[in-house]
Amino acid sequence: MDLGLLAQLPSRPEPMATVAARVGVPLATAERWVRALLAQGAPLWLEQDLVWRADRVEHLKNHGLGVEVRWFEVVPSTQDVLASWAAVGAPHGAVVVARQQTAGRGRQGRSWVSPPGSGVYLSVLLRDLPVARAGLLPLAAGLAVVDATGIGQLKWPNDVLAPDGRKLAGVLAEASGAEPRRLDLRLGVGLNLRRSGLPPEAAALEEWVRHRRPEDWVRAFLACLERWLARLATPERLLDAWRTRAVWLGETVEVRQGTRCLRGVFLDVDPSGALLLRGDDGALHRCVAGEVQLRRAA
Ligand code: BTN
């Protein structure tokens, strides 16, 4: 890997032509070098004619989560940067962190507002997970946010709410893999840290706890997530912890899926992370996360 060239790349998006002029080579040569670096898995990002590198790379652990963490000031979406990195061999536990996203996304095609300075946005690569356990990952991530921040309640399947019910953090799990029983998961978490730039319905951590540096929060989150992952094989403890933080358990809720709406009592979550609902029709329904939305019934 040509670390000399890597060091000359900017840490904020810059046109390739500007980079070429600074390095003193023709545009085509700069492009060839950058693509060669990318193919070697170098910590940089290329988006149309813009290029930039991670401003920091850190190794939090030799094994487990944070084996390599790439910190960016700004990316389109940490999920996409991680996907590109995974395609060139990122290891299990690889992490991408950004302070701003220009195309952050949430569940069900929604966007995730990610202005600079308001939050921290990260994606963790979890390789070779049993498919049967994948539904527990968003629950584990929610618990890890609560543990790391010391506040919050959990709304099935993916939301962390502040004590007043506004949304504090969101979790997005995206899977890939060719094996029928195992998959690779990109677990994305967006945590709101500061009020400025956020819509009124969003909560920020600074409203509830003394401000910590974003990197301290990221480290704490990864350590907590690692502890919950170690318990995936016997999920009852994880589920017990999740239940104590869950909102609307035992209450009447609505589960919406497209135009379909199921109403009933939120009974529990099962060992795969699915929601169990006693419908108003008396039947027991098992709802898997996917494209569903949970609401408290009016
Ligand atoms: C949701 O509540 O709908 C999930 C939001 C997930 C947002 C995070 S921010 C880091 C990662 N990158 C993205 O583009 N999305 C996730």
CSV table of C-alpha atoms and ligand atoms in Angstrom, one decimal:
chain,number,residue,atom,x,y,z
A,1,MET,CA,0.0,0.0,0.0
A,2,ASP,CA,1.4,3.4,-1.0
A,3,LEU,CA,1.0,5.2,2.3
A,4,GLY,CA,2.8,8.2,0.9
A,5,LEU,CA,-0.1,8.8,-1.5
A,6,LEU,CA,-2.7,7.9,1.2
A,7,ALA,CA,-1.3,10.6,3.4
A,8,GLN,CA,-1.7,13.2,0.7
A,9,LEU,CA,-5.4,12.5,0.3
A,10,PRO,CA,-7.8,14.9,2.0
A,11,SER,CA,-9.8,14.0,5.1
A,12,ARG,CA,-12.8,15.8,3.7
A,13,PRO,CA,-14.3,15.1,0.2
A,14,GLU,CA,-12.2,16.7,-2.5
A,15,PRO,CA,-12.3,16.5,-6.3
A,16,MET,CA,-9.9,14.0,-7.7
A,17,ALA,CA,-8.6,16.7,-10.1
A,18,THR,CA,-7.6,18.9,-7.1
A,19,VAL,CA,-5.8,15.9,-5.5
A,20,ALA,CA,-4.0,15.2,-8.8
A,21,ALA,CA,-2.8,18.8,-9.1
A,22,ARG,CA,-1.6,18.8,-5.5
A,23,VAL,CA,0.4,15.6,-6.0
A,24,GLY,CA,1.6,16.8,-9.4
A,25,VAL,CA,0.4,13.9,-11.5
A,26,PRO,CA,-2.1,13.7,-14.4
A,27,LEU,CA,-5.7,13.0,-13.3
A,28,ALA,CA,-5.7,9.5,-14.8
A,29,THR,CA,-2.6,8.6,-12.8
A,30,ALA,CA,-4.1,9.9,-9.6
A,31,GLU,CA,-7.3,7.9,-10.3
A,32,ARG,CA,-5.3,4.7,-11.0
A,33,TRP,CA,-3.4,5.1,-7.7
A,34,VAL,CA,-6.5,5.7,-5.7
A,35,ARG,CA,-8.3,2.7,-7.2
A,36,ALA,CA,-5.3,0.6,-6.5
A,37,LEU,CA,-5.3,1.7,-2.8
A,38,LEU,CA,-9.0,1.0,-2.6
A,39,ALA,CA,-8.5,-2.5,-4.0
A,40,GLN,CA,-5.9,-3.1,-1.2
A,41,GLY,CA,-8.6,-2.1,1.4
A,42,ALA,CA,-7.0,1.3,2.2
A,43,PRO,CA,-9.1,3.4,4.6
A,44,LEU,CA,-10.4,5.8,2.0
A,45,TRP,CA,-13.7,6.6,0.2
A,46,LEU,CA,-14.4,7.4,-3.4
A,47,GLU,CA,-17.8,8.9,-4.4
A,48,GLN,CA,-18.2,10.0,-8.0
A,49,ASP,CA,-15.2,12.3,-8.6
A,50,LEU,CA,-14.7,13.0,-4.9
A,51,VAL,CA,-12.1,11.2,-2.8
A,52,TRP,CA,-11.2,11.3,0.9
A,53,ARG,CA,-9.5,9.2,3.5
A,54,ALA,CA,-10.4,8.2,7.0
A,55,ASP,CA,-9.0,10.9,9.3
A,56,ARG,CA,-8.1,8.3,11.9
A,57,VAL,CA,-7.6,4.6,12.1
A,58,GLU,CA,-7.6,2.9,15.5
A,59,HIS,CA,-7.4,-0.6,16.8
A,60,LEU,CA,-9.4,-1.1,19.9
A,61,LYS,CA,-9.0,-4.8,20.4
A,62,ASN,CA,-6.9,-7.6,18.8
A,63,HIS,CA,-10.0,-9.7,18.6
A,64,GLY,CA,-13.7,-8.8,18.7
A,65,LEU,CA,-15.3,-5.5,18.0
A,66,GLY,CA,-13.2,-2.5,17.1
A,67,VAL,CA,-10.4,-4.7,15.7
A,68,GLU,CA,-10.0,-1.8,13.2
A,69,VAL,CA,-12.0,1.5,13.4
A,70,ARG,CA,-11.9,3.9,10.5
A,71,TRP,CA,-13.0,7.4,11.5
A,72,PHE,CA,-14.4,9.8,8.9
A,73,GLU,CA,-15.5,13.4,9.2
A,74,VAL,CA,-18.2,12.9,6.6
A,75,VAL,CA,-19.4,10.0,4.4
A,76,PRO,CA,-22.6,9.4,2.5
A,77,SER,CA,-23.6,6.6,4.8
A,78,THR,CA,-21.4,4.5,7.2
A,79,GLN,CA,-23.3,1.5,6.0
A,80,ASP,CA,-22.1,1.9,2.5
A,81,VAL,CA,-18.5,2.6,3.4
A,82,LEU,CA,-18.5,-0.5,5.5
A,83,ALA,CA,-20.1,-2.5,2.7
A,84,SER,CA,-17.3,-1.4,0.3
A,85,TRP,CA,-14.7,-2.3,2.9
A,86,ALA,CA,-16.3,-5.7,3.6
A,87,ALA,CA,-16.1,-6.4,-0.1
A,88,VAL,CA,-12.3,-6.1,0.0
A,89,GLY,CA,-12.0,-8.2,3.2
A,90,ALA,CA,-12.8,-6.1,6.3
A,91,PRO,CA,-12.6,-8.5,9.3
A,92,HIS,CA,-15.4,-9.3,11.7
A,93,GLY,CA,-15.6,-6.4,14.2
A,94,ALA,CA,-14.5,-3.8,11.7
A,95,VAL,CA,-16.1,-0.4,12.4
A,96,VAL,CA,-16.7,2.8,10.4
A,97,VAL,CA,-17.5,6.0,12.3
A,98,ALA,CA,-18.5,9.4,10.9
A,99,ARG,CA,-19.5,12.7,12.4
A,100,GLN,CA,-21.7,13.6,9.5
A,101,GLN,CA,-23.6,11.6,6.8
A,102,THR,CA,-24.9,13.2,3.6
A,103,ALA,CA,-27.1,10.2,2.8
A,104,GLY,CA,-27.7,8.5,6.2
A,105,ARG,CA,-30.6,6.0,6.0
A,106,GLY,CA,-33.0,4.5,8.5
A,107,ARG,CA,-35.4,1.6,8.3
A,108,GLN,CA,-38.1,1.3,5.7
A,109,GLY,CA,-36.4,3.6,3.2
A,110,ARG,CA,-36.5,6.6,5.6
A,111,SER,CA,-33.5,9.0,5.7
A,112,TRP,CA,-31.6,9.5,9.0
A,113,VAL,CA,-30.8,13.1,9.6
A,114,SER,CA,-27.0,13.3,10.3
A,115,PRO,CA,-25.9,16.9,10.4
A,116,PRO,CA,-22.3,17.7,11.4
A,117,GLY,CA,-21.8,17.9,15.2
A,118,SER,CA,-25.3,16.6,16.1
A,119,GLY,CA,-24.5,13.0,16.6
A,120,VAL,CA,-22.2,10.1,15.9
A,121,TYR,CA,-22.9,7.5,13.2
A,122,LEU,CA,-21.3,4.1,13.1
A,123,SER,CA,-21.5,0.7,11.5
A,124,VAL,CA,-20.1,-2.5,12.8
A,125,LEU,CA,-19.4,-5.6,10.7
A,126,LEU,CA,-20.5,-8.9,12.2
A,127,ARG,CA,-19.4,-11.8,10.1
A,128,ASP,CA,-20.7,-15.3,9.9
A,129,LEU,CA,-23.7,-15.0,12.3
A,130,PRO,CA,-26.3,-17.8,12.5
A,131,VAL,CA,-29.4,-16.6,10.5
A,132,ALA,CA,-31.6,-17.8,13.4
A,133,ARG,CA,-30.0,-15.2,15.7
A,134,ALA,CA,-29.9,-12.2,13.4
A,135,GLY,CA,-33.2,-10.9,14.8
A,136,LEU,CA,-31.6,-10.5,18.2
A,137,LEU,CA,-28.9,-8.1,16.9
A,138,PRO,CA,-31.0,-5.0,16.9
A,139,LEU,CA,-32.1,-5.8,20.4
A,140,ALA,CA,-28.5,-6.3,21.5
A,141,ALA,CA,-27.5,-3.0,19.9
A,142,GLY,CA,-30.3,-1.2,21.7
A,143,LEU,CA,-29.2,-2.7,25.0
A,144,ALA,CA,-25.6,-1.7,24.3
A,145,VAL,CA,-26.7,2.0,23.6
A,146,VAL,CA,-28.6,2.0,26.9
A,147,ASP,CA,-25.7,0.5,28.8
A,148,ALA,CA,-23.2,2.9,27.3
A,149,THR,CA,-25.2,6.0,27.7
A,150,GLY,CA,-26.8,5.1,31.1
A,151,ILE,CA,-30.3,6.2,29.9
A,152,GLY,CA,-33.0,5.1,27.6
A,153,GLN,CA,-35.9,2.8,26.9
A,154,LEU,CA,-36.2,0.3,24.1
A,155,LYS,CA,-39.0,0.2,21.5
A,156,TRP,CA,-39.2,-3.0,19.5
A,157,PRO,CA,-37.4,-3.7,17.3
A,158,ASN,CA,-34.8,-1.0,16.7
A,159,ASP,CA,-35.4,2.2,18.6
A,160,VAL,CA,-33.8,3.7,21.7
A,161,LEU,CA,-36.0,6.3,23.3
A,162,ALA,CA,-35.0,9.0,25.7
A,163,PRO,CA,-36.8,8.9,29.1
A,164,ASP,CA,-39.5,11.3,27.7
A,165,GLY,CA,-40.2,9.0,24.8
A,166,ARG,CA,-38.5,11.0,22.0
A,167,LYS,CA,-36.1,9.1,19.8
A,168,LEU,CA,-32.5,9.1,20.9
A,169,ALA,CA,-30.9,6.5,18.7
A,170,GLY,CA,-31.8,4.2,15.8
A,171,VAL,CA,-30.4,0.9,14.7
A,172,LEU,CA,-30.3,-0.5,11.2
A,173,ALA,CA,-29.3,-4.1,10.4
A,174,GLU,CA,-28.5,-4.9,6.8
A,175,ALA,CA,-27.5,-8.5,5.9
A,176,SER,CA,-25.6,-10.1,3.1
A,177,GLY,CA,-24.1,-13.5,2.4
A,178,ALA,CA,-24.5,-16.5,0.2
A,179,GLU,CA,-24.8,-19.2,2.9
A,180,PRO,CA,-28.3,-20.3,3.7
A,181,ARG,CA,-27.7,-20.5,7.5
A,182,ARG,CA,-25.0,-17.9,8.1
A,183,LEU,CA,-24.9,-14.2,7.2
A,184,ASP,CA,-22.8,-11.1,7.5
A,185,LEU,CA,-24.5,-8.2,9.2
A,186,ARG,CA,-23.8,-4.5,9.0
A,187,LEU,CA,-25.2,-3.1,12.2
A,188,GLY,CA,-25.6,0.7,11.9
A,189,VAL,CA,-26.3,2.9,14.9
A,190,GLY,CA,-27.0,6.6,14.9
A,191,LEU,CA,-26.9,8.4,18.3
A,192,ASN,CA,-28.0,12.0,18.7
A,193,LEU,CA,-25.6,13.8,20.9
A,194,ARG,CA,-26.4,17.5,20.6
A,195,ARG,CA,-29.7,19.3,20.0
A,196,SER,CA,-28.5,21.7,17.3
A,197,GLY,CA,-29.6,20.6,13.8
A,198,LEU,CA,-32.0,17.9,15.0
A,199,PRO,CA,-35.8,17.9,14.4
A,200,PRO,CA,-37.9,18.7,17.6
A,201,GLU,CA,-39.2,15.1,17.8
A,202,ALA,CA,-35.6,13.8,18.3
A,203,ALA,CA,-33.9,13.7,21.7
A,204,ALA,CA,-30.2,14.4,22.2
A,205,LEU,CA,-28.0,12.8,24.8
A,206,GLU,CA,-26.8,16.2,26.1
A,207,GLU,CA,-30.3,16.9,27.4
A,208,TRP,CA,-30.0,14.0,29.8
A,209,VAL,CA,-26.3,13.3,30.6
A,210,ARG,CA,-23.1,15.3,30.8
A,211,HIS,CA,-21.4,15.5,27.5
A,212,ARG,CA,-18.8,13.0,26.7
A,213,ARG,CA,-16.5,13.0,23.6
A,214,PRO,CA,-18.1,11.0,20.7
A,215,GLU,CA,-15.1,8.6,20.7
A,216,ASP,CA,-15.6,7.8,24.3
A,217,TRP,CA,-19.2,6.9,23.6
A,218,VAL,CA,-18.2,4.8,20.6
A,219,ARG,CA,-15.7,2.8,22.7
A,220,ALA,CA,-18.2,2.3,25.5
A,221,PHE,CA,-20.9,1.2,23.0
A,222,LEU,CA,-18.6,-1.4,21.3
A,223,ALA,CA,-17.5,-2.8,24.7
A,224,CYS,CA,-21.2,-3.2,25.7
A,225,LEU,CA,-22.2,-4.7,22.4
A,226,GLU,CA,-19.4,-7.2,22.6
A,227,ARG,CA,-20.7,-8.4,26.0
A,228,TRP,CA,-24.2,-8.9,24.6
A,229,LEU,CA,-22.9,-10.7,21.5
A,230,ALA,CA,-21.2,-13.2,23.8
A,231,ARG,CA,-24.6,-14.1,25.1
A,232,LEU,CA,-26.3,-14.7,21.8
A,233,ALA,CA,-26.1,-18.5,22.0
A,234,THR,CA,-28.3,-18.5,25.1
A,235,PRO,CA,-30.4,-15.4,24.5
A,236,GLU,CA,-32.6,-15.6,27.7
A,237,ARG,CA,-30.4,-13.2,29.7
A,238,LEU,CA,-30.3,-10.8,26.8
A,239,LEU,CA,-34.1,-11.0,26.4
A,240,ASP,CA,-34.7,-10.5,30.2
A,241,ALA,CA,-32.5,-7.4,30.1
A,242,TRP,CA,-34.4,-6.2,27.0
A,243,ARG,CA,-37.8,-6.7,28.7
A,244,THR,CA,-36.8,-4.6,31.7
A,245,ARG,CA,-36.2,-1.7,29.3
A,246,ALA,CA,-39.0,-2.3,26.8
A,247,VAL,CA,-41.8,0.2,26.3
A,248,TRP,CA,-45.4,-1.0,25.9
A,249,LEU,CA,-44.9,-4.6,27.0
A,250,GLY,CA,-48.2,-5.8,28.3
A,251,GLU,CA,-50.0,-2.9,26.7
A,252,THR,CA,-52.3,-2.6,23.7
A,253,VAL,CA,-50.3,-1.8,20.5
A,254,GLU,CA,-50.7,-1.7,16.8
A,255,VAL,CA,-48.2,-3.4,14.4
A,256,ARG,CA,-48.4,-2.0,11.0
A,257,GLN,CA,-47.1,-3.6,7.9
A,258,GLY,CA,-47.9,-1.6,4.7
A,259,THR,CA,-51.6,-1.2,4.7
A,260,ARG,CA,-52.1,-4.1,7.2
A,261,CYS,CA,-52.6,-3.3,10.8
A,262,LEU,CA,-52.7,-5.8,13.7
A,263,ARG,CA,-54.0,-4.6,17.1
A,264,GLY,CA,-53.6,-6.5,20.3
A,265,VAL,CA,-51.6,-6.9,23.5
A,266,PHE,CA,-47.8,-6.9,23.2
A,267,LEU,CA,-47.1,-10.2,25.1
A,268,ASP,CA,-43.3,-10.7,24.7
A,269,VAL,CA,-40.4,-11.2,22.4
A,270,ASP,CA,-39.4,-14.7,21.5
A,271,PRO,CA,-35.8,-16.2,21.4
A,272,SER,CA,-35.4,-15.1,17.7
A,273,GLY,CA,-36.3,-11.5,18.6
A,274,ALA,CA,-39.8,-11.6,17.1
A,275,LEU,CA,-42.7,-9.8,18.8
A,276,LEU,CA,-45.6,-11.9,20.2
A,277,LEU,CA,-49.0,-10.3,20.1
A,278,ARG,CA,-52.3,-11.5,21.4
A,279,GLY,CA,-54.6,-10.0,18.7
A,280,ASP,CA,-58.0,-8.5,19.4
A,281,ASP,CA,-59.2,-11.5,17.5
A,282,GLY,CA,-57.8,-13.8,20.3
A,283,ALA,CA,-55.2,-15.3,18.0
A,284,LEU,CA,-51.4,-15.3,18.8
A,285,HIS,CA,-49.4,-13.5,16.2
A,286,ARG,CA,-45.7,-13.6,15.7
A,287,CYS,CA,-44.3,-10.5,14.1
A,288,VAL,CA,-40.8,-10.3,12.7
A,289,ALA,CA,-39.0,-7.0,12.4
A,290,GLY,CA,-38.5,-6.3,8.7
A,291,GLU,CA,-41.0,-3.7,7.3
A,292,VAL,CA,-43.2,-3.5,10.4
A,293,GLN,CA,-43.8,-0.5,12.6
A,294,LEU,CA,-45.0,-0.6,16.2
A,295,ARG,CA,-47.3,2.0,17.8
A,296,ARG,CA,-49.1,2.4,21.0
A,297,ALA,CA,-52.8,1.9,20.3
A,298,ALA,CA,-55.0,5.0,20.7
B,1,BTN,C1,-33.9,3.9,12.1
B,1,BTN,O1,-34.2,4.4,13.2
B,1,BTN,O2,-34.7,3.9,11.2
B,1,BTN,C2,-32.5,3.4,12.0
B,1,BTN,C3,-31.5,4.6,11.8
B,1,BTN,C4,-30.1,4.1,11.7
B,1,BTN,C5,-29.1,5.2,11.4
B,1,BTN,C6,-27.7,4.7,11.4
B,1,BTN,S1,-26.5,6.0,11.4
B,1,BTN,C7,-25.2,4.9,11.1
B,1,BTN,C8,-25.7,4.0,10.0
B,1,BTN,N1,-25.6,4.6,8.7
B,1,BTN,C9,-26.7,4.8,8.1
B,1,BTN,O3,-26.9,5.3,7.0
B,1,BTN,N2,-27.7,4.4,8.9
B,1,BTN,C10,-27.3,3.9,10.1
